[in-house]
Short mmCIF file of C-alpha atoms and ligand atoms in Angstrom, two decimals:
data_model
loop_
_atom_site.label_atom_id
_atom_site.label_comp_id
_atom_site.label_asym_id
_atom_site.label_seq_id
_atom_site.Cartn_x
_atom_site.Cartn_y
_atom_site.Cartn_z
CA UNK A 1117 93.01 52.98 80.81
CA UNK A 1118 92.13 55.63 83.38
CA UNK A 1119 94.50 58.56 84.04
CA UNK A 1120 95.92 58.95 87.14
CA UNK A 1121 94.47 62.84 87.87
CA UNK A 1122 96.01 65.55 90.15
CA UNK A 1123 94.38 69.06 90.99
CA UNK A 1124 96.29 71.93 91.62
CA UNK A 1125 95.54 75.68 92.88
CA UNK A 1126 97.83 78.10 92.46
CA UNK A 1127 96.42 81.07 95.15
CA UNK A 1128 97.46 84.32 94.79
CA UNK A 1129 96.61 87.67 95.59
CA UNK A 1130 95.25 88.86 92.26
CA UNK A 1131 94.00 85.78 90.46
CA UNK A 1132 93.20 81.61 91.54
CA UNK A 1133 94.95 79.36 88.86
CA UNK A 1134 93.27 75.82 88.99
CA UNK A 1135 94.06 72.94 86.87
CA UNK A 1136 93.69 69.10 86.53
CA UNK A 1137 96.10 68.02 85.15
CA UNK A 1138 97.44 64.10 84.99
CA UNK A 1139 100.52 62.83 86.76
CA UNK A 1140 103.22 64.76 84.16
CA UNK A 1141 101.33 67.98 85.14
CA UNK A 1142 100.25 67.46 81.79
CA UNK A 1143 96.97 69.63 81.92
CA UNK A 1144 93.60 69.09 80.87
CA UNK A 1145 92.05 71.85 81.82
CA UNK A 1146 92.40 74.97 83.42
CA UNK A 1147 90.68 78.29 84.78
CA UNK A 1148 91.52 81.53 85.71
CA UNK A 1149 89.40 82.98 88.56
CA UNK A 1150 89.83 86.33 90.40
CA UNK A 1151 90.88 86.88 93.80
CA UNK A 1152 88.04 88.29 95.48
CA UNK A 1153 86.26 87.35 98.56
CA UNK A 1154 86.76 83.76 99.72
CA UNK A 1155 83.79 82.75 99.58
CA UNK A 1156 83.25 83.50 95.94
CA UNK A 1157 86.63 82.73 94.85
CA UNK A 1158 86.64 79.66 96.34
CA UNK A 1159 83.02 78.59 95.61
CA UNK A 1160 84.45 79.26 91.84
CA UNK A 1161 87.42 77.19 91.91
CA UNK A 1162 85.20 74.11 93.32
CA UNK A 1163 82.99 74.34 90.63
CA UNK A 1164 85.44 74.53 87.97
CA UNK A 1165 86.94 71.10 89.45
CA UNK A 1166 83.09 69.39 89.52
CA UNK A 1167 83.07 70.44 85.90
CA UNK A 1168 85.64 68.45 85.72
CA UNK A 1169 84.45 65.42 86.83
CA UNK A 1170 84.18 63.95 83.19
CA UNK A 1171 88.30 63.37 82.43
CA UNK A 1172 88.39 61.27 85.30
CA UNK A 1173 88.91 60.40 88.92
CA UNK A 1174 90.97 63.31 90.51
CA UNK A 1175 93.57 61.75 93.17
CA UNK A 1176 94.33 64.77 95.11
CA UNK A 1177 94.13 68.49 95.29
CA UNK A 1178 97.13 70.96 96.17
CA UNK A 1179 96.52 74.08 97.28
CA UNK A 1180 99.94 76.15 96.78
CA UNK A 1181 98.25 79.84 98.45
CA UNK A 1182 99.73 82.88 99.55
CA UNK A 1183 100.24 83.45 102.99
CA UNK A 1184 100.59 83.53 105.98
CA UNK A 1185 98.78 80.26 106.65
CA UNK A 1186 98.36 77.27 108.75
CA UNK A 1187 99.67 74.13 106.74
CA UNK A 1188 100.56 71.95 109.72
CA UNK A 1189 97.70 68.79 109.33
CA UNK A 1190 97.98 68.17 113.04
CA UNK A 1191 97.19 71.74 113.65
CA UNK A 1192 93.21 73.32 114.69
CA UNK A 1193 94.05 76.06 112.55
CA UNK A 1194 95.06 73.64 109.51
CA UNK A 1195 93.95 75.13 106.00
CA UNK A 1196 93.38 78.44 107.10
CA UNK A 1197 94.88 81.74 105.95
CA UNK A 1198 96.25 84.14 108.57
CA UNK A 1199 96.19 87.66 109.44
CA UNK A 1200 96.91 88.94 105.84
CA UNK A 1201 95.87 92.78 105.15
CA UNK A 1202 93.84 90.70 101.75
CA UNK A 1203 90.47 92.07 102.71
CA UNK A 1204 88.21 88.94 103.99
CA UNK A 1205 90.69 86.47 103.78
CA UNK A 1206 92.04 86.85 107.29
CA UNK A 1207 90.87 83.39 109.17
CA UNK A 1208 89.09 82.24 105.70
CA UNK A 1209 89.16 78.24 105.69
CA UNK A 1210 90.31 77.66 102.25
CA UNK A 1211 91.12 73.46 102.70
CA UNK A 1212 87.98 73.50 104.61
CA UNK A 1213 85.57 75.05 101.83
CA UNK A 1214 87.07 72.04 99.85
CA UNK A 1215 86.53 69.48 102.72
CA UNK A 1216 83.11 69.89 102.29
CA UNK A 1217 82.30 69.13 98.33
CA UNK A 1218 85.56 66.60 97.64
CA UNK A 1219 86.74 63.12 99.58
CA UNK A 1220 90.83 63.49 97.72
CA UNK A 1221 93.50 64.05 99.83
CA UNK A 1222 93.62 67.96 100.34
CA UNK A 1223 97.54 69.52 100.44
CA UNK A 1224 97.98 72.87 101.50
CA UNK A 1225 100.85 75.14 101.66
CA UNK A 1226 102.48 77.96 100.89
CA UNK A 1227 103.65 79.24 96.92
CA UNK A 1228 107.29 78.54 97.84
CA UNK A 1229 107.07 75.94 99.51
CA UNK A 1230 105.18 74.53 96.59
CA UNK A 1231 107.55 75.96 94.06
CA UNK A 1232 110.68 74.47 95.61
CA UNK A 1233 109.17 70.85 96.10
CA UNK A 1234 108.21 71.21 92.00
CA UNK A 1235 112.08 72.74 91.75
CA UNK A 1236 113.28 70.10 93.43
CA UNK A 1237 110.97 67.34 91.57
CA UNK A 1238 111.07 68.67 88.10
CA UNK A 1239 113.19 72.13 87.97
CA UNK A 1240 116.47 73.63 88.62
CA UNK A 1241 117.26 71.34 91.99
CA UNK A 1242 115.79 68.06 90.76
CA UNK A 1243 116.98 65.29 92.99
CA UNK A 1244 118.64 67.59 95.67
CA UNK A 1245 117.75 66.88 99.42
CA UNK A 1246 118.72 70.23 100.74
CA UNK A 1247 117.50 72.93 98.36
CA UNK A 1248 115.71 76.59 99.09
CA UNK A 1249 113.51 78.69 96.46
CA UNK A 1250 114.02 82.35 96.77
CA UNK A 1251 111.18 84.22 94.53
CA UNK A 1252 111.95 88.10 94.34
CA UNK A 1253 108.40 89.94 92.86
CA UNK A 1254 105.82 92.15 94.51
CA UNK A 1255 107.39 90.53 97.77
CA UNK A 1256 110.33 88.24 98.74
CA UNK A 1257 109.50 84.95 99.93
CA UNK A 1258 111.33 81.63 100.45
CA UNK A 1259 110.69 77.48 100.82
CA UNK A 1260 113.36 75.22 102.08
CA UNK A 1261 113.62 71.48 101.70
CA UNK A 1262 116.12 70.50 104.35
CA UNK A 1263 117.09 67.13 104.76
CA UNK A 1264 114.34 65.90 102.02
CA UNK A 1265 110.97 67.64 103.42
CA UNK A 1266 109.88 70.71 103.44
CA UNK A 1267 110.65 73.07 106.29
CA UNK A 1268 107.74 74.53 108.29
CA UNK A 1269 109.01 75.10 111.89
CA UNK A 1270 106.25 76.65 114.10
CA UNK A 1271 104.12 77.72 110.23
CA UNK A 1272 106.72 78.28 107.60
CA UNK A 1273 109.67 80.24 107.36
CA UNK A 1274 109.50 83.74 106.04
CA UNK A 1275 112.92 84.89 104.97
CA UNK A 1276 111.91 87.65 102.81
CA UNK A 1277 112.11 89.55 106.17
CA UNK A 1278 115.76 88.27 107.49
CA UNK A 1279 117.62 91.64 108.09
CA UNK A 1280 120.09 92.95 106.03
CA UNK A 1281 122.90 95.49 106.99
CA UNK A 1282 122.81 98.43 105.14
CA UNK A 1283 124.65 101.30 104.30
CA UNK A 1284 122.37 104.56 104.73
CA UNK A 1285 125.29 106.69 103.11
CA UNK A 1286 125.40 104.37 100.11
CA UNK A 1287 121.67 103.40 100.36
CA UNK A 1288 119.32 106.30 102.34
CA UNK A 1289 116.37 104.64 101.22
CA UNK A 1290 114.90 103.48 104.34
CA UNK A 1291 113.13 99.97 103.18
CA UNK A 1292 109.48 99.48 102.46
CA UNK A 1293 108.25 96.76 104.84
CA UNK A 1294 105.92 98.04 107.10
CA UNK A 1295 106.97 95.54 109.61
CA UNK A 1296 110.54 95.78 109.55
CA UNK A 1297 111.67 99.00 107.20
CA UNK A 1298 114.81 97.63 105.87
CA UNK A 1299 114.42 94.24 105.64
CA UNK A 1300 115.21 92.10 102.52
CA UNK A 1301 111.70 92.49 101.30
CA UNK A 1302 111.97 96.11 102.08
CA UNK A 1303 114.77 96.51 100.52
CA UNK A 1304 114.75 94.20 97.27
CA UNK A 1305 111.40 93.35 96.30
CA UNK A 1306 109.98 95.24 93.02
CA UNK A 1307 107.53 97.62 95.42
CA UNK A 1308 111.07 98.74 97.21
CA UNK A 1309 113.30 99.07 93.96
CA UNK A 1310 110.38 101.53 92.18
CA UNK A 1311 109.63 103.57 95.48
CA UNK A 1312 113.65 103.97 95.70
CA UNK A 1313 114.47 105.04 92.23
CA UNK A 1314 111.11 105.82 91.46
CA UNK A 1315 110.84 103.67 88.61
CA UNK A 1316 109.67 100.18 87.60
CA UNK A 1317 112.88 97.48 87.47
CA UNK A 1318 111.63 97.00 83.81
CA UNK A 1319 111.90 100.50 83.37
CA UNK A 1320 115.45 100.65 84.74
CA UNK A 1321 118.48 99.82 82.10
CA UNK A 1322 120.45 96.84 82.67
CA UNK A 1323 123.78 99.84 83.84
CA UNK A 1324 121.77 101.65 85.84
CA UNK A 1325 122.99 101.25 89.83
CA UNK A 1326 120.18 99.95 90.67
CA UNK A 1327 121.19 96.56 89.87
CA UNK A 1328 124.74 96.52 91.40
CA UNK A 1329 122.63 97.56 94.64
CA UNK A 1330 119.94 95.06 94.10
CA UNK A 1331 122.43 92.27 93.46
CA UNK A 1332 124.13 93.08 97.02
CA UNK A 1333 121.10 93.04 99.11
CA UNK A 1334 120.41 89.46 97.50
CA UNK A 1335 124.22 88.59 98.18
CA UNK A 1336 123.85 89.23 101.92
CA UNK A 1337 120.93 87.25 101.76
CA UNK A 1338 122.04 84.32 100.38
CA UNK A 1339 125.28 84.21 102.43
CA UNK A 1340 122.95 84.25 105.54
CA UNK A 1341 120.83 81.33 103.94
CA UNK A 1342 123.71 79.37 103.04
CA UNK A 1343 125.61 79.67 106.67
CA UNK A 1344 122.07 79.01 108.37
CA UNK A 1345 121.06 76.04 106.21
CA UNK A 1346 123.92 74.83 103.90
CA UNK A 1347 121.79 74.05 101.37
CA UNK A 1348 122.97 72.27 98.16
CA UNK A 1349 121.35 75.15 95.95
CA UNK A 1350 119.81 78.04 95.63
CA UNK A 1351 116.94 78.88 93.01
CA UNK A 1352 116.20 82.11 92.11
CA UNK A 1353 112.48 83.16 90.57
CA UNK A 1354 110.40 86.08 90.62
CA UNK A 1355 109.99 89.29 88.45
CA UNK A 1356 112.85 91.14 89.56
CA UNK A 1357 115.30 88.14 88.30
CA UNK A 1358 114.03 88.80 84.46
CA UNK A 1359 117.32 91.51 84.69
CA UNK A 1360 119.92 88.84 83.20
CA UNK A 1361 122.50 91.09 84.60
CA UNK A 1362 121.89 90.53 87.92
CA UNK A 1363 122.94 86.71 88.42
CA UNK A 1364 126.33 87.19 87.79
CA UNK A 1365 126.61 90.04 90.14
CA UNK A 1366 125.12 88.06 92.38
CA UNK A 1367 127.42 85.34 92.30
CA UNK A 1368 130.37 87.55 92.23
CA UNK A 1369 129.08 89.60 95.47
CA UNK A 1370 128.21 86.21 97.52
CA UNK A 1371 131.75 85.11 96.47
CA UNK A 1372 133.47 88.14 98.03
CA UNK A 1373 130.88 88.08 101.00
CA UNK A 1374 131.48 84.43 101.97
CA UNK A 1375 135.24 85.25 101.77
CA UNK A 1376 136.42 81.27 101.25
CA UNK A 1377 133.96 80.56 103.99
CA UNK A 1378 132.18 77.05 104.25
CA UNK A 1379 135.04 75.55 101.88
CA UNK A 1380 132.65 72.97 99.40
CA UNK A 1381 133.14 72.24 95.70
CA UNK A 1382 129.51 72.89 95.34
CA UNK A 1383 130.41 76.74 96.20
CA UNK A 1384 134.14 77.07 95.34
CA UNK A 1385 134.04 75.15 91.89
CA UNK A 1386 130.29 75.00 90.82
CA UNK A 1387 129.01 78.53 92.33
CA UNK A 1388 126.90 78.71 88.39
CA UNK A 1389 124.91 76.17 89.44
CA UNK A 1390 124.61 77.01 93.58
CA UNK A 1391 122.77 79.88 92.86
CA UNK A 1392 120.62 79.08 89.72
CA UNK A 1393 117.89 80.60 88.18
CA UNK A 1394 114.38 78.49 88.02
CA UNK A 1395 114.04 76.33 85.85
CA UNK A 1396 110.05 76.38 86.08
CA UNK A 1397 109.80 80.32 85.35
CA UNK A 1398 106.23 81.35 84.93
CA UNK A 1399 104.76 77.58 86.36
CA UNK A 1400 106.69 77.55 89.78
CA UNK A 1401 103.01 78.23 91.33
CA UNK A 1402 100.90 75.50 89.51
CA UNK A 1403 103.60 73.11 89.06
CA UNK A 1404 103.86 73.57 93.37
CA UNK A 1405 100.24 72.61 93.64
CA UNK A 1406 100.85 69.39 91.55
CA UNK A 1407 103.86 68.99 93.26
CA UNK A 1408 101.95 69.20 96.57
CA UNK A 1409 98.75 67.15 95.59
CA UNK A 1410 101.08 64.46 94.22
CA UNK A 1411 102.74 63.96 97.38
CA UNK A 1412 99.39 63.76 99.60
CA UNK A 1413 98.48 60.95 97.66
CA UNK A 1414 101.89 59.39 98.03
CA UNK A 1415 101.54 59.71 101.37
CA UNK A 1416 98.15 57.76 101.66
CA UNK A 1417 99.42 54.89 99.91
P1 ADP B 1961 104.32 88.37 92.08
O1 ADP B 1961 105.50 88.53 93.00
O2 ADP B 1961 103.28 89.42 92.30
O3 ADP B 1961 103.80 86.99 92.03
P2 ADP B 1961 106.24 88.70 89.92
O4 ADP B 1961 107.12 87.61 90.42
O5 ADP B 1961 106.00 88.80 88.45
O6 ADP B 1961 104.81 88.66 90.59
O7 ADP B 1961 106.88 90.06 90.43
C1 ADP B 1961 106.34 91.30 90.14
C2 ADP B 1961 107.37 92.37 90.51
O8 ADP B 1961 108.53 92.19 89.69
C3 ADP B 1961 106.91 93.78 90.29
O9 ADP B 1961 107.32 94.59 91.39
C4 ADP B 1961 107.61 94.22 89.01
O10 ADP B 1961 107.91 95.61 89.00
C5 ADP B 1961 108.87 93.40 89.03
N1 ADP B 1961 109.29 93.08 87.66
C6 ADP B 1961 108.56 92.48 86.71
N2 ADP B 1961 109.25 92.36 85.57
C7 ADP B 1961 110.45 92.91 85.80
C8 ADP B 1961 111.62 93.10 85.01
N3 ADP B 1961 111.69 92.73 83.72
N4 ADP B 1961 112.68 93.69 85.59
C9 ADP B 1961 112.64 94.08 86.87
N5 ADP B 1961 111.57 93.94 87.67
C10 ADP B 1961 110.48 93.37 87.13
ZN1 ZN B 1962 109.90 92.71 106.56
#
């Protein structure tokens, strides 16, 4: 019997992951290709999936990419990555590139947005309609499934940069976005907790105040998230949440912040489980491309 076959990229800024992999994201094979300039990276990710050709007929091909990028269908612009400070990938027409050697269904969109349809298909919000992904690494970025489909708005929200109030007698540093200074990214993100204490979060021991700060900003953040959207959950990936310390404090801070606001038994009795951790840790990315490529070829059916 013939497998049914899915490809998946997961695009970041260092390295392309792409797999084929069948319709448990079992995978058959996989490839790890640097990010350079588009037009080699991606010329080397289409030939590792023509290698492929062998295990089968691929179905569809998700591209789960950094941004900022274009993944409305109905949009000119759709497939391409935006003004990024990546060198050469500004404008580069990544589901284009593909258009031309493949005829499968091509998905594009960005990391979280993958990662919190694969969350919400096989991870920590499986089966929930109203769910957002928070990952907190080199930056702070964020999907949202509202209402069962992913959220893109005008592109795709980017609520690593909501603003956060902060103290500058309790916290001088002044944030590290270039955009915004003291935005959530600026102000959480790996890059921001090394340039403020000037060392590494692995570096810093679990005590350290680092973490009672760090769990705050996040707090704040996902007070705002949960009075903008009221989603069911809240999934936490990313670097910076390998400190097991921190998701307690952040539960305790968001309870004190919300102050018996938005009265729901998801919040007031099962707060453990509103903010969660990932369930996909370390496969968020490829898992979002599946999750993406799977549902392209749902929809063509
Ligand atoms: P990326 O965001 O680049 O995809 P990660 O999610 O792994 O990658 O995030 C990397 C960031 O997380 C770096 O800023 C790094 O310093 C930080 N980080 C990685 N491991 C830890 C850890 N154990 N504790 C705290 N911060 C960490
Ligand atoms: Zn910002």
């Amino acid at each position: 019997m013939s497998q049914t076959l899915f490809a998946g990229i997961e695009g970041g800024g260092t390295k392309f992951v792409c797999a084929v992999a069948d319709e448990n994201n079992h995978i058959l094979a996989e490839a790890r290709i640097p990010t350079t300039e588009p037009a080699e990276t991606l010329a080397a990710c289409a030939d590792f999936f023509q290698q492929q050709k062998a295990l089968g007929k691929i179905k569809s091909l998700g591209i789960a990419c950094f941004g900022p990028l274009d993944p409305r269908p109905t949009s000119p612009g759709f497939g391409h990555i935006l003004a990024t400070p990546k060198p050469g990938w500004t404008g580069a027409d990544v589901v284009g590139f593909f258009k031309q050697s493949f005829d499968f269904p091509i998905a594009f969109d960005t990391d979280v947005n993958g990662a919190v349809l694969a969350e919400s298909l096989w991870g920590a919000g499986k089966g929930l309609q109203n769910l957002v992904y928070f990952t907190i690494g080199t930056g702070i970025g964020a999907g949202v499934i509202a209402e069962g489909k992913l959220v893109h708005g005008f592109l795709h929200p980017e609520m690593g940069h909501i603003m956060l109030a902060r103290d500058p007698e309790h916290d001088p540093f002044p944030g590290s976005c270039p955009f915004h200074g003291a935005c959530f990214e600026g102000l959480a993100s790996g890059p921001a907790i090394e340039k403020r204490w000037g060392l590494k979060g692995d570096q810093l021991p679990p005590e350290h105040p680092a973490w009672a700060l760090e769990a705050h900003y996040i707090a704040l953040a996902l007070v705002s998230v949960t009075c903008a959207l009221a989603p069911e959950r809240i999934v936490l990936g990313g670097g910076v949440m390998a400190q097991e310390q921190l998701l307690p404090m952040i539960r305790a801070d968001f309870e004190k912040l919300l102050n018996g606001y938005m009265q729901t038994p998801l919040i007031t009795r099962q707060l453990d489980s509103y903010i969660a951790l990932t369930e996909l840790e370390g496969k968020a990315g490829l898992y979002g491309a599946f999750a993406l490529a799977q549902q392209a070829w749902e929809q063509t059916r």
